[in-house]
Amino acid sequence: MNSKFPLFPEAASSFAHHVDTLYFFLIALSVFFSVLIFGLVLFFAFRYKRKPNAEDPKPMLGDLRLELTWSIIPLLITMVIFVWGGLLYYHQLTPPANAQEIFGIGKQWMWKFYHPEGRNEINELHVPVGRPTKVILTSEDVLHDLFIPAFRTKMDVLPGRYTQIWFTPTKTGTYHLFCAEYCGTKHADMKGTVTVMSPLEYQGWLNGELGQDRMDKTGKELFKQFACQTCHQDQSLSRGPSLTGVYDSMVLLNNGKTVKADADYLRESILKPKAKIVQGYDAIMPTYKGQISEEQLIQIIEYIKSLKEPQKEVN
Amino acid sequence: MDFPISITLFIGTTLMSTDHESPLKLYATIFGVLLGLTGLTVAVAYLDLGPLNTLVALGIASTKAILVMFYFMHLKGSDKTIQVFASAGFAWLALFVVIFLADIYTRTPIHLP
Amino acid sequence: MSTHTHAHQFDTPQQQHQATRLGMWAFLITEVMLFSGMFVAYILYRTWYPEAFIEGSSHLDVMLGTINTLVLISSSFTMVLAVHAAAEGKKQAIQKNLVLTLVLGLVFLGIKAVEYSHKFHDHLVPGPNFAHEGIHGGHLQLFYSLYFAMTGTHAFHMIIGMGLLVYLFIRAGKGAFNKDHTAVELVGLYWHFVDLVWIFLFPLLYLLGRHL
Amino acid sequence: MTRLQRKHYINNGYGALSWFLTLDHKRIALLYLITATLFFALGGAFAIAIRLELLTPAGDMVQSETYNKMFTMHGIIMVFFFLIPAIPAVLGNFLLPIMIGARDMAFPKLNLASWYIYMLGGLFTFVAMALGGVDTGWTFYTPYSSTYANSQVIITALGVFITGFSSILTGLNFLVTIHTMRAPGMSWFRLPLFVWAHYAASLIMVLGTPVVSITIILVALERLFHLGIFDPALGGDPILFQHLFWFYSHPAVYIMILPAMGVMSELIATFSRKRIFGYSFVASSSLAIAVLGFLVWGHHMFVSGQSMYAGLVFSILSFLVAIPSAIKVFNWLATLFRGSISLQTPMIYAFGFIGLFTIGGLTGLFLACLAVDVHVHDTYFIVAHFHYIMVGGVIMAYLGGIHYWWPKITGRMYPEWWGKFSAVVIFIGFNLTFLPQFVVGYLGMPRRYHFYPEEFQILNVLSTAGASILGIGYMIPLFYLVWSLRYGKVAGPNPWNAKGLEWTIPSPPPTENFDGTPEVTEEAYNYGTNHA
């Protein structure tokens, strides 16, 4: 963001320079083929310029060997690019297990980010340098797309579903953050900054703003406020399935299928509880659609995630 | 289960013997077969064959479709270009569905038991 | 269309006949691809929400659906007879069969109207007044959106077809087909195609999941 | 200067009715030529407005709302009303029957109906613009277009739906004409490559267009009657629309480029006086592009939330579809080798095409490569790529074709110097407009942005400067071609001394094209047979 007239974006994430090297390889390839083809065209244009009342040249019908060479060689080159790009894409789309989680909500024409430690911010994202960070995204209305050019990555943000984007910042500084999927009138205004800070600064920033408690703590209060614990207890005869350690576990449903209880599953079970019913329980849970906002949803999910050890004092 | 078997036997025999009769007789036979198949598909729908149900239903529908196309739409006698055109339409439908499924089935990994 | 001799751009009547039929089949390809969009949406939502689709199709009346299928197949049969009669130039037979096909088409649309009225009555039409106390509110609306989109487009094609049949009936009355019956053949192809679409719509919307 | 006193298709009837009710494929081609040029001018006006808006980072020329409507209209008009119909409906309609030795299209009435449907679709789009325009982008992505947009989506959707039928009817007409009306002796492998390219493009028109028609109608139905097929609130898949839309819209770009490649084969053969090298490979690569074109639509959705495995499948298929295009370019080069090349205006456009289409194609590889596409998706890199193919490729070939067949269409030659001058101006203006966009794209400037951070300004100023040169470049041919109608040198039946059935009949050709059906005895483009 600093120099007045940059010609190349800053590389500020772990896979930024991988993408750049692939990009330069492709540029080199394109320059080579462009120069080859332009050169040949211009050379032939002058070398075989039509002389006045010259006879037509001898016809050349074709040559299978030549045809095969200029189909197979481009095919091999493209396969190299495919594999190289595919591997990097796989890496770009699978966040490491130890990634720190931040929640992001796209809403018509603004970004809201929620740090589990309780800090929330609008159109700004503070992340520590060097730590893999995964942002779990959802939208409250239309399609959006979180795009951070300096990190060379973007991911669409869909309504009704979670998508995720991950990066490991490698350089401190402030970088652009854009919305890259057309979302209406102020699509151009839905942008902000990503500030990469040293871990110490980040920790200081995190608990800098007082009064806002951790996300799972707010989630716990919401859990009580919506009286979830009346059904979801740890005793065997409780009406709802126990939620301890349920996050990312395999849940057997009453139609014989097992599904992974990830964020999407928890979100769907809160908004449309009857869509997937756990084995051995009946469909009595009311829907909370419209009563719980997206923000509260991710706080409750964060609380459910924190239920690792058996609960002691749920009253 | 015996009812559907007798139907298919009836269809098999009539199909074999249709070629040399007058067109009207052929159309009447095909008409009868189509009605039979409709009855069959409704009957089979009530039998619990598990995932096979969808396949059987689509199979019967496809046979009916092929019968209509071959005999009623005279695809059987017409020249190759028209036959290629007719199959191209359905081929593209199949191509669209198959590649589309490549995305759906691999999007949210469903853990089968 | 044209008199028995061929249009000026063709060399022989056979070439014109061949071109017309090829043109009609190319048009039928576009109709197949038109319905393909909705079939793909159907396949997606059936894969994602099987229970809602089974619940949705359980509200449809299988009896009416079956009768409709039989009606449409019979109309296909009478259409073939009309085309055959046109080939042999028998004017009365053409008109008789065209009327039969028209009547069967009207019966089909009548039954469809009855079915639609049931849906309106049971508040199963997607939109603000969609009321369903069952467990799959949203997904059920998807089923009925697809149901109305597919059967609506099909009914629309039926109406066009019946308009063509009336046009043929008038032309047959004036003896236009005793030499060149291509027009009847084309409308026949179109009508059989509309029947083909219903042959696939019927099991997909009405029958799948009946056994549960 | 010999006078044109013969009867031909232009003076074979006077008055509006003889034009608006014509069944002659040549007159219908002229109707398309005039209306397509008007649509191109309108779309170009929107393009200039967009470029002026982006001159400054502050976005202070128009409101965001208006800017969104401008780029949407630029997209819709250029894609549906100019690029898709341009070469097939103008050059294809005029030349296809002549090139295969027929007197007219298989269904002349359908041909005229397709023009009327095209105008009706245009009318709907004008009505939508009059009532306030639409701001969903030419891609109409849901749920914005189906639930949240409050602009004229339904009328524009109907306009696009109706214009789709014009494309279907043209494609259907071409398919049947090529299949059933080839003159005796005109076997499949004696067809000019122009006809092969239009055959492949017609396949896509017939097989692809209905899918976007039903998709657009489903969006209109959702807005009108709440048929919430794309509504995420009901559990609808936000990506289903993108699948249905791109299943047609990617093959649509091959509907645009294939006829352009057909024109290219004609220009390269005539102006190097040599048979196209590897004729059967170039012909079958047209078909390969048409078929493979249907398998690759997912590369528009690599970051849309589509599954990673589908991304890998679409990426490898997208690389496969690039190979036939490469084969064509290499075969054109081989045709130039040891040719007798004369750099007249059409050939300059052809060289412009080879240059720009190569850059467009190669940058396409950047987008098929998954990792780079994640970074450049929905940025100006993509805008630059598809403009290199559509403007650099299709419009250069279209202008080359117009200049090449102008003597055949009007009987008069265009002014040679002015022709070359405008071609060079267009080439320079084009590169100045779109090369900076590659750079600003990789820098991360998203597309469809009403205003942008300051550091991107200089590149945008360059691009706007280029756009004004390009705009002027496109207007020059308009003047001298109209001028040539009156004052152009009278061109005989074969000013280029080229091979091909269209050069064996007088220009402008009589309404009946040929008296009786011609007999074809020789291969396509058999130049240089005086040696054997």
XYZ file of C-alpha atoms in Angstrom, chain A:
315
model
C 0.000 0.000 0.000
C 2.978 2.225 0.311
C 4.666 2.918 -3.015
C 2.786 5.320 -5.254
C 2.968 3.274 -8.465
C 3.465 -0.451 -7.778
C 3.666 -2.825 -10.716
C 3.590 -6.007 -8.648
C 1.639 -6.800 -5.480
C 3.419 -7.419 -2.178
C 3.926 -11.064 -1.204
C 2.752 -11.304 2.395
C 1.582 -14.895 2.862
C 3.212 -18.329 2.931
C 1.973 -19.411 -0.508
C 2.251 -15.963 -2.105
C 5.669 -16.590 -3.570
C 4.650 -20.078 -4.775
C 1.836 -18.468 -6.749
C 4.212 -15.791 -8.008
C 6.795 -18.336 -9.204
C 4.059 -20.217 -11.077
C 2.869 -16.875 -12.460
C 6.368 -15.979 -13.686
C 6.752 -19.425 -15.249
C 3.510 -18.838 -17.144
C 4.637 -15.349 -18.192
C 7.922 -16.731 -19.459
C 6.042 -19.439 -21.374
C 3.671 -16.846 -22.885
C 6.475 -14.476 -23.845
C 8.348 -17.359 -25.504
C 5.345 -18.490 -27.571
C 4.250 -14.941 -28.381
C 7.708 -13.972 -29.611
C 7.938 -17.259 -31.540
C 4.586 -16.722 -33.270
C 4.924 -12.946 -33.836
C 8.470 -13.446 -35.082
C 7.432 -16.185 -37.515
C 4.455 -14.143 -38.750
C 6.557 -11.029 -39.401
C 9.446 -13.013 -40.843
C 7.175 -14.911 -43.242
C 5.371 -11.658 -44.141
C 8.589 -10.096 -45.368
C 10.493 -13.193 -46.529
C 7.563 -14.397 -48.721
C 6.212 -10.993 -49.765
C 4.226 -11.378 -52.969
C 6.331 -10.339 -55.959
C 4.401 -8.671 -58.776
C 2.745 -11.211 -61.146
C 4.510 -14.077 -59.403
C 3.077 -17.548 -59.799
C 1.184 -19.140 -56.918
C 3.482 -21.123 -54.609
C 3.470 -24.944 -54.722
C 0.645 -26.291 -52.520
C 1.668 -27.964 -49.225
C -1.183 -30.132 -48.052
C -0.078 -31.068 -44.575
C 2.272 -33.187 -42.564
C 1.060 -35.568 -39.858
C 4.359 -35.502 -37.951
C 4.225 -31.741 -37.689
C 0.585 -31.821 -36.596
C 1.382 -34.356 -33.890
C 4.372 -32.394 -32.606
C 2.384 -29.197 -32.166
C -0.444 -30.975 -30.431
C 1.540 -33.232 -28.120
C 4.109 -30.627 -27.011
C 1.453 -28.081 -25.948
C -0.454 -30.943 -24.273
C 2.598 -31.913 -22.220
C 3.288 -28.306 -21.271
C -0.324 -27.761 -20.196
C -0.260 -30.949 -18.127
C 2.816 -29.645 -16.287
C 0.973 -26.402 -15.560
C -2.118 -28.372 -14.500
C -0.253 -30.518 -11.974
C 1.740 -27.599 -10.577
C -1.407 -25.446 -10.289
C -3.486 -28.326 -8.932
C -1.056 -29.157 -6.127
C -0.848 -25.518 -5.076
C -4.665 -25.269 -5.245
C -5.010 -28.332 -2.995
C -2.603 -26.647 -0.567
C -4.573 -23.363 -0.818
C -7.828 -25.093 -0.015
C -6.818 -27.345 2.881
C -6.039 -25.318 6.017
C -3.592 -26.921 8.518
C -5.193 -28.497 11.615
C -3.563 -26.035 14.037
C -4.891 -22.979 12.224
C -6.276 -20.254 14.450
C -9.974 -19.689 13.650
C -11.587 -16.344 13.002
C -15.210 -15.960 11.901
C -16.140 -13.582 9.085
C -19.604 -12.444 8.004
C -20.184 -10.664 4.704
C -23.209 -8.445 4.684
C -24.315 -6.063 1.976
C -21.457 -3.815 1.688
C -19.472 -4.467 4.895
C -17.295 -7.148 6.470
C -17.604 -8.184 10.143
C -14.862 -10.319 11.738
C -15.132 -12.101 15.119
C -12.078 -13.280 17.028
C -12.802 -16.174 19.428
C -11.171 -14.123 22.193
C -14.170 -11.784 21.897
C -12.723 -8.898 19.835
C -15.054 -7.953 16.889
C -14.163 -5.553 14.092
C -15.812 -4.080 10.994
C -14.004 -3.883 7.628
C -10.721 -4.554 9.400
C -8.910 -7.762 10.181
C -5.983 -7.997 12.598
C -3.937 -11.171 12.404
C -0.652 -12.228 13.981
C 2.294 -12.792 11.662
C 3.569 -16.337 11.216
C 0.478 -18.136 12.575
C -1.749 -20.069 10.110
C -5.149 -18.399 10.279
C -8.421 -19.840 8.978
C -11.359 -17.485 8.398
C -14.741 -19.244 8.380
C -17.096 -17.187 6.230
C -20.789 -16.896 5.648
C -23.047 -14.226 4.121
C -26.253 -12.721 5.410
C -27.646 -11.869 1.997
C -26.016 -12.162 -1.432
C -22.740 -13.662 -2.659
C -19.571 -11.880 -1.567
C -15.917 -12.816 -1.901
C -13.112 -12.164 0.598
C -10.084 -11.247 -1.521
C -6.706 -10.264 -0.054
C -4.348 -9.617 -3.001
C -1.228 -9.509 -0.837
C -2.001 -13.057 0.377
C -2.855 -14.206 -3.221
C -6.049 -15.852 -2.067
C -9.821 -15.348 -2.206
C -12.942 -17.346 -1.431
C -16.593 -16.714 -2.223
C -18.867 -16.098 0.746
C -22.192 -17.890 0.336
C -25.524 -17.355 2.149
C -26.757 -20.422 4.021
C -23.403 -22.170 4.076
C -19.889 -21.809 5.569
C -16.844 -21.518 3.324
C -13.289 -21.095 4.577
C -10.120 -19.297 3.508
C -6.746 -19.691 5.157
C -3.340 -18.001 5.017
C -0.135 -17.653 7.044
C 0.906 -13.984 7.019
C 4.673 -13.674 6.607
C 5.128 -9.871 6.595
C 3.727 -7.328 8.986
C 1.955 -4.347 7.502
C -1.441 -3.243 6.277
C -2.861 -4.709 3.087
C -5.980 -4.294 0.982
C -9.043 -6.435 1.549
C -11.650 -6.388 -1.254
C -15.026 -7.919 -2.037
C -14.433 -9.691 -5.366
C -17.929 -11.035 -6.156
C -20.404 -8.454 -7.455
C -22.883 -7.845 -4.645
C -24.853 -4.748 -5.513
C -24.676 -0.989 -5.467
C -21.798 -0.439 -3.028
C -19.804 -3.494 -4.102
C -16.830 -1.187 -4.649
C -17.169 0.197 -1.131
C -17.122 -3.185 0.579
C -13.407 -3.121 1.171
C -11.111 -2.776 4.146
C -7.635 -3.519 5.439
C -5.833 -6.525 6.837
C -3.283 -5.541 9.487
C -0.591 -8.112 10.178
C 0.991 -7.548 13.619
C 3.713 -9.276 15.606
C 2.255 -11.886 18.015
C 2.947 -9.660 21.032
C 1.264 -6.639 19.463
C -1.607 -8.882 18.390
C -2.064 -10.215 21.959
C -2.031 -6.670 23.266
C -4.552 -5.608 20.639
C -6.743 -8.598 21.404
C -7.364 -7.846 25.039
C -6.909 -4.150 24.432
C -10.629 -3.440 24.234
C -12.097 -4.270 27.609
C -15.544 -5.386 28.420
C -15.933 -7.759 25.495
C -15.570 -11.301 26.747
C -14.536 -14.380 24.856
C -16.781 -15.594 22.104
C -17.516 -18.909 23.729
C -18.404 -17.083 26.956
C -20.988 -15.027 25.076
C -22.036 -18.269 23.404
C -22.572 -19.864 26.834
C -24.845 -17.034 27.903
C -26.805 -17.375 24.644
C -26.935 -21.154 25.287
C -28.710 -20.406 28.585
C -30.728 -17.503 27.170
C -32.296 -19.786 24.514
C -32.706 -22.524 27.192
C -30.791 -25.077 25.149
C -29.627 -26.913 28.256
C -33.205 -27.916 29.113
C -32.875 -30.635 26.466
C -29.149 -30.866 25.753
C -27.730 -32.322 29.007
C -25.174 -34.992 29.661
C -27.521 -37.430 31.385
C -28.513 -40.379 29.226
C -32.293 -39.705 29.431
C -32.090 -36.026 28.352
C -34.412 -35.209 25.459
C -31.671 -33.806 23.218
C -28.293 -35.404 22.358
C -25.372 -34.437 24.638
C -23.174 -31.736 23.065
C -19.962 -32.485 24.929
C -17.219 -33.206 22.464
C -19.756 -33.319 19.625
C -17.866 -30.795 17.454
C -16.234 -32.514 14.451
C -17.324 -35.946 15.746
C -19.246 -38.488 13.616
C -22.978 -38.439 14.362
C -25.254 -41.385 13.462
C -28.590 -40.134 12.087
C -31.934 -41.878 12.244
C -31.814 -42.617 8.483
C -28.663 -44.710 8.969
C -26.276 -42.173 7.522
C -23.437 -40.731 9.625
C -22.402 -37.114 9.106
C -19.572 -35.067 10.537
C -20.842 -32.554 13.105
C -18.934 -29.605 11.610
C -19.956 -25.947 11.719
C -22.353 -26.438 8.785
C -24.117 -29.330 10.579
C -24.471 -27.390 13.842
C -25.733 -24.314 11.990
C -28.309 -26.393 10.059
C -29.418 -28.207 13.217
C -30.107 -24.886 14.927
C -31.905 -23.279 11.968
C -33.563 -26.401 10.520
C -33.407 -28.963 13.342
C -35.632 -31.511 11.589
C -33.338 -31.732 8.537
C -30.993 -34.238 10.246
C -32.171 -36.087 13.381
C -29.703 -38.000 15.606
C -30.348 -41.726 16.046
C -32.511 -42.478 19.084
C -34.000 -38.952 19.416
C -37.265 -37.640 17.975
C -37.768 -34.408 16.039
C -39.082 -32.152 18.819
C -36.539 -29.309 18.631
C -38.197 -26.030 17.469
C -36.454 -24.012 14.742
C -34.558 -20.860 15.850
C -34.546 -19.402 12.330
C -35.102 -15.668 12.605
C -34.534 -15.579 16.356
C -30.766 -16.202 16.352
C -28.648 -13.862 14.212
C -25.613 -15.055 12.238
C -23.413 -13.415 14.836
C -25.048 -15.245 17.751
C -24.975 -18.473 15.743
C -21.178 -18.468 15.452
C -20.872 -17.569 19.138
C -23.052 -20.538 20.155
C -21.100 -22.813 17.806
C -17.878 -21.500 19.365
C -19.307 -22.389 22.813
C -20.302 -25.892 21.670
C -16.787 -26.284 20.313
C -15.377 -25.421 23.716
C -17.364 -28.230 25.390
C -14.494 -30.709 25.453
C -14.277 -31.941 29.011
C -17.510 -33.144 30.652
C -19.522 -30.150 31.853
C -19.492 -29.592 35.567
C -21.602 -26.660 36.442
C -24.290 -26.561 33.737
C -27.389 -25.923 35.874
